[in-house]
Each structure stands twice: as structure tokens, then as C-alpha cells.
Coordinates of C-alpha atoms and ligand atoms in Angstrom, one line a residue:
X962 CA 5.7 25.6 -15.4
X963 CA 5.0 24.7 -18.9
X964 CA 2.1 22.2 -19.7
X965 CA 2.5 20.6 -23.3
X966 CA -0.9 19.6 -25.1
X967 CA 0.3 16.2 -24.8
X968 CA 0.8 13.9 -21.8
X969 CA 4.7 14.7 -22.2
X970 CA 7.3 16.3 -24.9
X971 CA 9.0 14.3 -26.8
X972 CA 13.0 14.2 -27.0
X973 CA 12.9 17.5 -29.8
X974 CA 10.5 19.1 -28.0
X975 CA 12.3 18.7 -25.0
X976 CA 15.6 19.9 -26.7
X977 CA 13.2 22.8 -28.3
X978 CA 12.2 24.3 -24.5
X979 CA 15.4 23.7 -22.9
X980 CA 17.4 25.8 -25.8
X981 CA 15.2 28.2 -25.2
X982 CA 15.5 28.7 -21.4
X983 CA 19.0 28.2 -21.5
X984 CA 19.2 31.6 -23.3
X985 CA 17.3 33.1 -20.4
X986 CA 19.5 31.2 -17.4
X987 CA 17.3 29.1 -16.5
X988 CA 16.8 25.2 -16.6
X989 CA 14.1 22.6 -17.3
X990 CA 13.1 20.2 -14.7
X991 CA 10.7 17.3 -16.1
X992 CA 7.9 16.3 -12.6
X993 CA 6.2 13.2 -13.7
X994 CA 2.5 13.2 -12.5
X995 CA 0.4 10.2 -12.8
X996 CA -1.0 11.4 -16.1
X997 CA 1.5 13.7 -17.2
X998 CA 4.8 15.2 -17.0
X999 CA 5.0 18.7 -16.3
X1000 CA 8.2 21.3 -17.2
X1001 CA 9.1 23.4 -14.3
X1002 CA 11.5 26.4 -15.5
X1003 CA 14.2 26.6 -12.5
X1004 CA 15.7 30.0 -12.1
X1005 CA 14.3 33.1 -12.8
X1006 CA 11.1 32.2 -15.0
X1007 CA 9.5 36.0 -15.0
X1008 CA 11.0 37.3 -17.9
X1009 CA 8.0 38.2 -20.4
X1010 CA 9.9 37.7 -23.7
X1011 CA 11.0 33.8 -22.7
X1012 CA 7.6 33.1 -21.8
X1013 CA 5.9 34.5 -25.2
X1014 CA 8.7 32.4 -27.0
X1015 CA 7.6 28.8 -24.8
X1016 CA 4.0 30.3 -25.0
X1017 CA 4.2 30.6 -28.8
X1018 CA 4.8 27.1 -29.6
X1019 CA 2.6 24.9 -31.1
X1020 CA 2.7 22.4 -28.3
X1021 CA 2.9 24.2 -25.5
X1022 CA -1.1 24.2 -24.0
X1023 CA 0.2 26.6 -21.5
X1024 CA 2.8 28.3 -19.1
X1025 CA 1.2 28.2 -15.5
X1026 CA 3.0 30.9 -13.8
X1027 CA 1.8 30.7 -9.7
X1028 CA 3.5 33.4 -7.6
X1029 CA 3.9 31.2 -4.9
X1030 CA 7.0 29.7 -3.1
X1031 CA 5.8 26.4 -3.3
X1032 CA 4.5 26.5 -6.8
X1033 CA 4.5 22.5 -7.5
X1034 CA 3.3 21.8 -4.5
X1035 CA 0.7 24.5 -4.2
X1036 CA -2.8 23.7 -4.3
X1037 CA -3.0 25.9 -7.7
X1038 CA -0.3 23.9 -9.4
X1039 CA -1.3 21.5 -12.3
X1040 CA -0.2 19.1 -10.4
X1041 CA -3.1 19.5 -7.8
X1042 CA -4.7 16.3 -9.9
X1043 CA -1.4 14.0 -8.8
X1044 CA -2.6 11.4 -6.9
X1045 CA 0.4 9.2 -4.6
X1046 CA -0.6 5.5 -4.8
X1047 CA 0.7 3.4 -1.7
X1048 CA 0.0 0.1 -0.1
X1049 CA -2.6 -1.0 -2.8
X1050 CA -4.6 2.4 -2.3
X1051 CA -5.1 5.9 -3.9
X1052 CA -4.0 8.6 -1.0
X1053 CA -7.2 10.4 -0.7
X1054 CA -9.7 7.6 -1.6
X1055 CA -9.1 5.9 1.7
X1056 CA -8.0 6.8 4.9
X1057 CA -4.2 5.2 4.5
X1058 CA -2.8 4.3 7.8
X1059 CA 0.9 2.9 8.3
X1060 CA 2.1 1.3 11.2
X1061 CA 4.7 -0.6 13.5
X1062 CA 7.6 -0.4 15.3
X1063 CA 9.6 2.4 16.2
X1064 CA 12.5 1.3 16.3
X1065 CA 13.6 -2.8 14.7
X1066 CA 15.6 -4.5 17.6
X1067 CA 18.2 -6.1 15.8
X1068 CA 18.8 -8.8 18.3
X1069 CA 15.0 -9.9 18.4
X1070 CA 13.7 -9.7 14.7
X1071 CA 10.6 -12.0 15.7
X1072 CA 9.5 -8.9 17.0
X1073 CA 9.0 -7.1 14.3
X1074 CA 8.3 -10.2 11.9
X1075 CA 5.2 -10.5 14.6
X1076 CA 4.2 -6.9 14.6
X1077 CA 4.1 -6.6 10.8
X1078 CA 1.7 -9.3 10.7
X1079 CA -0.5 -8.1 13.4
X1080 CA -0.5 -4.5 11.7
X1081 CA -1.3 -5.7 8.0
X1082 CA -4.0 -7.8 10.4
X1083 CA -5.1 -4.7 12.1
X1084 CA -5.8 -3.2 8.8
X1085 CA -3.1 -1.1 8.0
X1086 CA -1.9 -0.7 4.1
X1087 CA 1.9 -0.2 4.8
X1088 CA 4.6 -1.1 7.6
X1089 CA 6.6 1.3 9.5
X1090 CA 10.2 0.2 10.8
X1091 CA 13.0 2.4 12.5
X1092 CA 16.6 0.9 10.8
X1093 CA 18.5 4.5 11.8
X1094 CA 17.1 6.0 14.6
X1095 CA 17.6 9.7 15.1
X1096 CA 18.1 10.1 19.0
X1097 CA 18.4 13.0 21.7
X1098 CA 20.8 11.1 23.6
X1099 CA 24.1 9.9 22.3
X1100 CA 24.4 7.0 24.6
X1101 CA 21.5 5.3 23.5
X1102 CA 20.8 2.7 20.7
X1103 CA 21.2 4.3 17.5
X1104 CA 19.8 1.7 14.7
X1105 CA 21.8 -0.8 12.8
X1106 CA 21.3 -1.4 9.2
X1107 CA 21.1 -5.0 9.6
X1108 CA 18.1 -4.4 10.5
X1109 CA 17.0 -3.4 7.2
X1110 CA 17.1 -7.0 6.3
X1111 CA 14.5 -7.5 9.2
X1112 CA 11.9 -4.8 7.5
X1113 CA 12.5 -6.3 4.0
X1114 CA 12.2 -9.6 5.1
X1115 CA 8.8 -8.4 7.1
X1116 CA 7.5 -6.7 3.9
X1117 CA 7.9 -10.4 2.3
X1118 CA 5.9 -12.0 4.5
X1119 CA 3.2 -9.7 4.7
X1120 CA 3.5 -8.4 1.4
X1121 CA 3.0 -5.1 2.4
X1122 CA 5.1 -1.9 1.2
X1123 CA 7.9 -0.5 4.2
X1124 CA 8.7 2.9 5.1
X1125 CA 11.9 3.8 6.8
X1126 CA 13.5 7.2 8.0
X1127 CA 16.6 7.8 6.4
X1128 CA 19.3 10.6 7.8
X1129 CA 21.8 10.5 5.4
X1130 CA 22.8 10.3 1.6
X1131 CA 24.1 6.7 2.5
X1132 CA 20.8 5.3 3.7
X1133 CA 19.1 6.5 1.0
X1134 CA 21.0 4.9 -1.5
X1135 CA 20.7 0.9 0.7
X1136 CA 16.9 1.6 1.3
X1137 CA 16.3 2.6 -2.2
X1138 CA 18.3 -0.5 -3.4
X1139 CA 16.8 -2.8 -0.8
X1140 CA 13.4 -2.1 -2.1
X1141 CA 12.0 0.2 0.7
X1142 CA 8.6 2.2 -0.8
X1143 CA 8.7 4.8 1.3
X1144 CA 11.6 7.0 2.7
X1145 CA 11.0 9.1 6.2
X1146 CA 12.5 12.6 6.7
X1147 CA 11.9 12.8 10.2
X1148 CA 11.4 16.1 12.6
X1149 CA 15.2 16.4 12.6
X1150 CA 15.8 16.5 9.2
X1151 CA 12.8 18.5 7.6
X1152 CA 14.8 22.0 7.4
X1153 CA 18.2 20.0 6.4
X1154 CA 18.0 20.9 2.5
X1155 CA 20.8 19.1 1.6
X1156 CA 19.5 15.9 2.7
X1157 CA 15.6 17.0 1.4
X1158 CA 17.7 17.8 -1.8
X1159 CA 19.7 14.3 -2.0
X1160 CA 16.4 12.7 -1.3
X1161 CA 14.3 14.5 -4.4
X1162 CA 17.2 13.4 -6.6
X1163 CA 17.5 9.9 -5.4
X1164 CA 13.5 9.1 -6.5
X1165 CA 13.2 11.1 -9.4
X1166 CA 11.6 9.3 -12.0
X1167 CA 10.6 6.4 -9.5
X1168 CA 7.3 5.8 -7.9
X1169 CA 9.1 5.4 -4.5
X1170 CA 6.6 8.0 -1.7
X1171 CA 8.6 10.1 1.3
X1172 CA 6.6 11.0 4.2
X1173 CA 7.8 14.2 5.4
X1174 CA 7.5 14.8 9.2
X1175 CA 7.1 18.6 10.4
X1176 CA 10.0 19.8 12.3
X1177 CA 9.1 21.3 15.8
X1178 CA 10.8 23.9 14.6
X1179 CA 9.1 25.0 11.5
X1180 CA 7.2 28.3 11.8
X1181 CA 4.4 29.1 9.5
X1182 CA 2.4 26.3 7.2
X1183 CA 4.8 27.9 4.1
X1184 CA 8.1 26.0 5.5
X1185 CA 6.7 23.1 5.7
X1186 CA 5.0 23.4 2.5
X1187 CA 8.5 24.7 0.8
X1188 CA 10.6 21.1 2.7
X1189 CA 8.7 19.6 0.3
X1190 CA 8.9 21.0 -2.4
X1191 CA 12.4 20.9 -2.0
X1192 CA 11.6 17.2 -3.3
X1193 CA 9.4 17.8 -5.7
X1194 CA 11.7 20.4 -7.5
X1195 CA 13.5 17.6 -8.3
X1196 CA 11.3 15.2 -10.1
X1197 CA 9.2 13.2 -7.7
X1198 CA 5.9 14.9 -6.2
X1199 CA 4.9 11.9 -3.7
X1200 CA 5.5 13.9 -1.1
X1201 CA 3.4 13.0 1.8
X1202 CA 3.2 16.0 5.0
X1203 CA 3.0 14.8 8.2
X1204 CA 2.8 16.9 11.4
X1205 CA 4.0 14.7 14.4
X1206 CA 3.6 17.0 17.2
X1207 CA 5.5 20.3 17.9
X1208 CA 6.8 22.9 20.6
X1209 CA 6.1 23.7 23.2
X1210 CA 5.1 21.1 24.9
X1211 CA 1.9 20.5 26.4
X1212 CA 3.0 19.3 30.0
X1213 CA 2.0 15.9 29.8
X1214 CA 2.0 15.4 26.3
X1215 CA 5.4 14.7 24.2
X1216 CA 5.1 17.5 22.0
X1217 CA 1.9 19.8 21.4
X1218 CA -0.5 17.7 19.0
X1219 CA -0.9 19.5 15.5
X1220 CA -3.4 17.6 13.9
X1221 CA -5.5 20.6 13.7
X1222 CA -3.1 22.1 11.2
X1223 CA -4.4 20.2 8.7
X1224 CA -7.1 22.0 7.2
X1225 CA -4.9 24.7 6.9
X1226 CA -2.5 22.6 4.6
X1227 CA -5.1 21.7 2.9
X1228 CA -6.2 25.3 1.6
X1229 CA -2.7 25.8 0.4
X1230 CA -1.7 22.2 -0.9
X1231 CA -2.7 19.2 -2.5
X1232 CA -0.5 16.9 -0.7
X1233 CA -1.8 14.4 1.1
X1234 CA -2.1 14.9 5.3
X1235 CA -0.7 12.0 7.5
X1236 CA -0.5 12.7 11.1
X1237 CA 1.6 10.8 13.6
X1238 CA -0.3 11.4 16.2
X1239 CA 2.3 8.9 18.4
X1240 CA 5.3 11.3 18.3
X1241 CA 2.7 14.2 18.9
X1242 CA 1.5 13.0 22.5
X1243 CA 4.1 10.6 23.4
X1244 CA 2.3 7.9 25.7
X1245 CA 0.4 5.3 24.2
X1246 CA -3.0 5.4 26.2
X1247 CA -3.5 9.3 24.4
X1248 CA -2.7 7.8 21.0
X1249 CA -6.3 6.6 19.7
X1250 CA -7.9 10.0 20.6
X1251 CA -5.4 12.1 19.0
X1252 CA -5.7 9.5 15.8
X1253 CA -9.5 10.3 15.9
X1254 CA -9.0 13.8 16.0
X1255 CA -6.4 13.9 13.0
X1256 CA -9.2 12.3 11.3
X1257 CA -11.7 14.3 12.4
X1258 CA -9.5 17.4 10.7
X1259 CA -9.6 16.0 7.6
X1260 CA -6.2 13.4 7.4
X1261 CA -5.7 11.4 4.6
X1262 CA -4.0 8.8 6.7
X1263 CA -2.1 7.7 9.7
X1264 CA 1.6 7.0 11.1
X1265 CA 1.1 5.3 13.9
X1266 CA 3.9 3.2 16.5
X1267 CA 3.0 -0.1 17.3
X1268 CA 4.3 -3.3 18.8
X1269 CA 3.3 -7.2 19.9
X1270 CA 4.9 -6.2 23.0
X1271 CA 5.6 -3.0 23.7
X1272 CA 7.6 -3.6 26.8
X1273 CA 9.5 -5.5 25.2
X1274 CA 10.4 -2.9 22.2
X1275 CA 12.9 -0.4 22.0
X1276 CA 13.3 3.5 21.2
X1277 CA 9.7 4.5 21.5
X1278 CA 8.2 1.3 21.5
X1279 CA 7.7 0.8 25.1
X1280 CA 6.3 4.1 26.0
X1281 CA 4.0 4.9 23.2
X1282 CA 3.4 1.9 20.6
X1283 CA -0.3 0.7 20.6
X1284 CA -1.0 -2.8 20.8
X1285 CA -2.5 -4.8 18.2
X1286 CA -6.1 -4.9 19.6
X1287 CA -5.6 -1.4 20.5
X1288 CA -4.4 -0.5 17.1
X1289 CA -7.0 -2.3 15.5
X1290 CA -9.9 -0.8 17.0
X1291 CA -8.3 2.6 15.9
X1292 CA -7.8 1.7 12.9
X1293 CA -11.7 1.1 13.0
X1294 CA -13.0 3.7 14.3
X1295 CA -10.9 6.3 12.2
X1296 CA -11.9 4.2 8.9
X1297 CA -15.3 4.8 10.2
X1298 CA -14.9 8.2 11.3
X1299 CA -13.3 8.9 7.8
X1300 CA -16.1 7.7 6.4
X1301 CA -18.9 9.8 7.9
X1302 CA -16.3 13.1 7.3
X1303 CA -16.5 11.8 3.8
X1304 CA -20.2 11.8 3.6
X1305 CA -20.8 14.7 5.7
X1306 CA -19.4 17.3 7.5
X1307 CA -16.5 19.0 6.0
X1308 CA -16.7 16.3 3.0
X1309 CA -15.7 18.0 -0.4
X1310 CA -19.0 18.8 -2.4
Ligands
PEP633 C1 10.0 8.2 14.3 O1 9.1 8.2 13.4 O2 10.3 7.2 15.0 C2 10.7 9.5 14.6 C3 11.9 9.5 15.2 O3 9.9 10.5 14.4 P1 10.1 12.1 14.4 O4 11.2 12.4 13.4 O5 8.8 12.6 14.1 O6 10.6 12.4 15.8
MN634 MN1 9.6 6.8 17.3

């Protein structure tokens, strides 16, 4: 990784590195942090006499070489300083919490329209809608992208930004253009490269976040670390992790809850932590306790489902969205409990 004296090269500067890696195979990839951009040297960046050539010029501050598979996204990297900005706040600064439906019923858009208030209401900073649903059972509803009218049409009236999962190339292309902040690469997809791939080169250069859910069949904390930096490698680092539950199952849970991964993710990245704790235990009336405990772990935020009516919902919605007055008494008491984790115990000194 090379880090220029200044916040970026300019154009001859640029032209100056890239010549020079090129000799060596490898290529330069620009990652734009919030203050500065960053070189990472694809391919094979170890050989000594390319890095005393980069090291040796005048505007080259230095070459950060991190042994580590994950060497943008590791907690080491210079970009350990990037801060992701979403829903008005600075990840980190406040506990971020986004929220809303599973899944947007195409045929009832008051629904949602109704939800997204309540959740912007209920104190959350961003709005959650299913438009492509990813689904065990091929007989059941699948999404529709009409309904990403519905979420952009909901981010309008509340004014707050939207985060949607997207599954394939296509979708990432009419959520980008629609205007959607935040793209979700759900349990499914987290180990499909090529789409984590497509994704990091469809917001390079842009400011647009992806939350990243663990897949229940990640093994250690390094695979989940690497998916992302899958998207990183290509330009973006607003890579958010969140762990959503995993195998096996706790009978009587949905998945078993892995909040309490997070402090481990936090010793070996800086990314931000959000935990859906609704995919992780499955039924709403264990929600708020497995929020609190993310929280209690040291989150940065939440994913949580939610509905006006969650009988009325569909996908998830009936079994495990929260209520308004039940989400916004969560979303109280993990503000608060963020708070006194701030001040306190486990705060950073
Ligand atoms: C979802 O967020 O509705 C979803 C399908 O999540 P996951 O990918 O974690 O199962
Ligand atoms: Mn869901």
C-alpha cells in the first residue's frame, strides 16, 4: 500500500507509480478514504527492489506492507482512520440502527410507506426494505422490483437513506441508479466473490455503504473479514460487517446468535459492527434482548426487521419484525446502553 505525503497523487504521479509496478506485474488500485486516497499494489507486492524504487520517491511518505490477508480492511491498515458516514451520522460516534421491513409487499405499499415513518419516528437513522428477497423455498414470493419504487418513494417522505439486498449484477446497477445508499450482501451471497467483486466495482469512487451479512457458513473471523475486502480491493471501503446469526441452530432460536463475535472483529478490523440480531434468533419477542446484547459487545449499530403490522407483512415480517413501540423502546435502551459502554466498561481509553 503506498501512502503519498499528500492527501492524493496527482495524474503524473499516478502515471510515475503505476509504470513502475507495471514492470513488476502488478497493478495500482486508488481506495479513497475520507481524508485520503491510498495506492494498494495488486499482485505480488513483496519484491524488495520495487518497493525501494516506490519507497525512493520524493512523494511517497511510505509503503505500508501488512502481512495479512485482509490488508485494507485490517485493523493495522492506514485506512484504520476511515470513518463510513450514513443516515446523517459518523459509524462509531453513535450507535447507528437501521430498520423496517423484511420484505416490501408490492400489492400494499402503505405498508411500508407507514413503517418508514414509524422507524425514522422510533429513532432509527436509515430504512431497511427487502425488493429481491433471497428465499429457501422456491414457491414462495420472491421480491419484485417494483417495489423499489415503494423504498425510494419511502426514503422521500421520510428523508432518510435506504438499504436494500441485492443478489445480482442486475440489481446493483437499478438500486445504484435509483438512488439506494446502501446495498445488502445477504448470508447467501457473502462467499459468492463474483457478486462481492461486481459490487466493489459498482461503488468505487462513490460514497454509496454495503452492509455485509455473515454467511452461516463462514468459518473463522478471517473469511468474513477477507468478503469484505473483496470490496474494498476495489475502491470503496464502506464496508459495514454484520453477523446475523449462524449454524447450528440453537433449538428455538432461527440461527445461533453471534453478537458476541464482535469483539473479536474488532481486534482484527476497523470496520464498523452491525448485528441483525432479527435473522439471528428468528421470533420477534427474543429480538430486543439479543439487540441489547449486540450492544453490550461493543456494536456500532443495528439491523433490525420491523413492521406497522406484522401480521400483516410478508417474508419475515410476520414472525420476527418488532413493532413500532417495541422497536422504539429498543432503540432506547441500546442508545442508552451504548452510552454507558461508551463511558465505561469496555469504552476505548
Ligand atoms: C434479510 O435481511 O431479510 C435477509 C434475507 O437476511 P440474511 O441474508 O441475513 O438471511
Ligand atoms: Mn428477513
Amino acid at each position: 500500500m503506498i501512502l503519498p505525503k499528500t492527501n492524493r497523487l496527482t495524474p503524473e504521479q499516478l502515471n510515475e507509480v503505476t509504470a513502475i509496478v507495471t514492470e513488476f506485474g502488478c497493478k495500482i488500485q486508488p481506495i479513497i478514504g475520507a481524508v485520503r486516497t491510498i495506492y494498494a499494489i495488486v499482485g505480488d507486492e513483496r519484491d524488495e527492489l520495487m518497493i525501494n524504487r516506490l519507497e525512493g520517491l520524493d512523494y511517497v511518505d511510505r509503503i505500508d506492507r501488512i502481512q495479512s490477508p485482509f490488508k485494507l480492511m485490517d485493523k493495522r491498515s492506514d485506512l484504520a482512520s476511515h470513518r463510513i458516514k450514513l443516515g446523517g451520522i459518523v459509524l462509531g460516534e453513535e450507535l447507528f440502527v437501521v430498520a423496517g421491513a423484511c420484505t416490501i409487499d408490492p400489492k400494499n405499499p402503505n405498508y411500508f410507506y407507514e413503517t418508514a415513518h414509524a422507524v425514522k419516528e422510533a429513532g432509527a437513522h436509515a430504512i431497511r426494505g427487502g425488493v429481491w428477497k433471497p428465499r429457501t423455498n422456491p414457491y414462495t414470493f420472491q421480491g419484485d422490483t417494483k417495489s423499489l419504487d415503494i423504498l425510494m418513494e419511502a426514503s422521500r417522505r421520510t428523508g432518510l437513506p435506504v438499504d436494500t439486498e441485492v443478489m445480482e449484477e442486475a440489481h446493483i446497477k437499478l438500486a445504484l441508479d435509483a438512488g439506494v445508499c446502501c446495498l445488502q450482501i445477504g448470508a447467501r451471497n457473502a462467499l459468492n466473490y463474483s457478486l462481492l467483486r461486481a459490487v466493489g466495482k459498482a461503488i468505487a469512487e462513490r460514497e454509496t455503504a454495503v452492509l455485509l451479512k455473515r454467511s452461516i457458513h463462514m468459518g473463522p473471523i478471517s473469511e468474513f473479514i477477507s468478503a469484505a475486502e473483496y470490496i474494498a480491493a476495489f475502491g470503496n471501503p464502506n464496508v459495514i460487517l454484520c453477523p446475523r446469526g449462524t449454524t447450528p441452530t440453537i433449538d428455538g432460536y432461527r440461527n445461533h446468535p453471534d453478537e458476541s463475535i464482535t469483539p473479536l472483529l474488532k481486534e482484527k478490523t476497523w470496520a464498523p459492527v452491525v448485528v441483525d440480531p432479527s435473522h439471528s434468533v428468528g421470533k420477534a419477542s427474543y429480538v430486543p434482548a439479543c439487540a441489547l446484547a449486540a450492544v453490550a459487545y461493543g456494536a456500532d449499530g443495528l439491523c433490525i426487521e420491523a413492521h406497522v403490522e406484522p401480521a400483516k407483512g410478508i417474508g419475515d415480517d410476520p414472525k420476527q419484525a418488532l413493532t413500532p413501540p417495541v422497536l422504539a423502546e429498543t432503540i432506547r435502551q441500546a442508545k442508552q446502553l451504548w452510552q454507558l459502554r461508551r463511558g465505561g466498561i469496555g469504552a476505548k481509553k
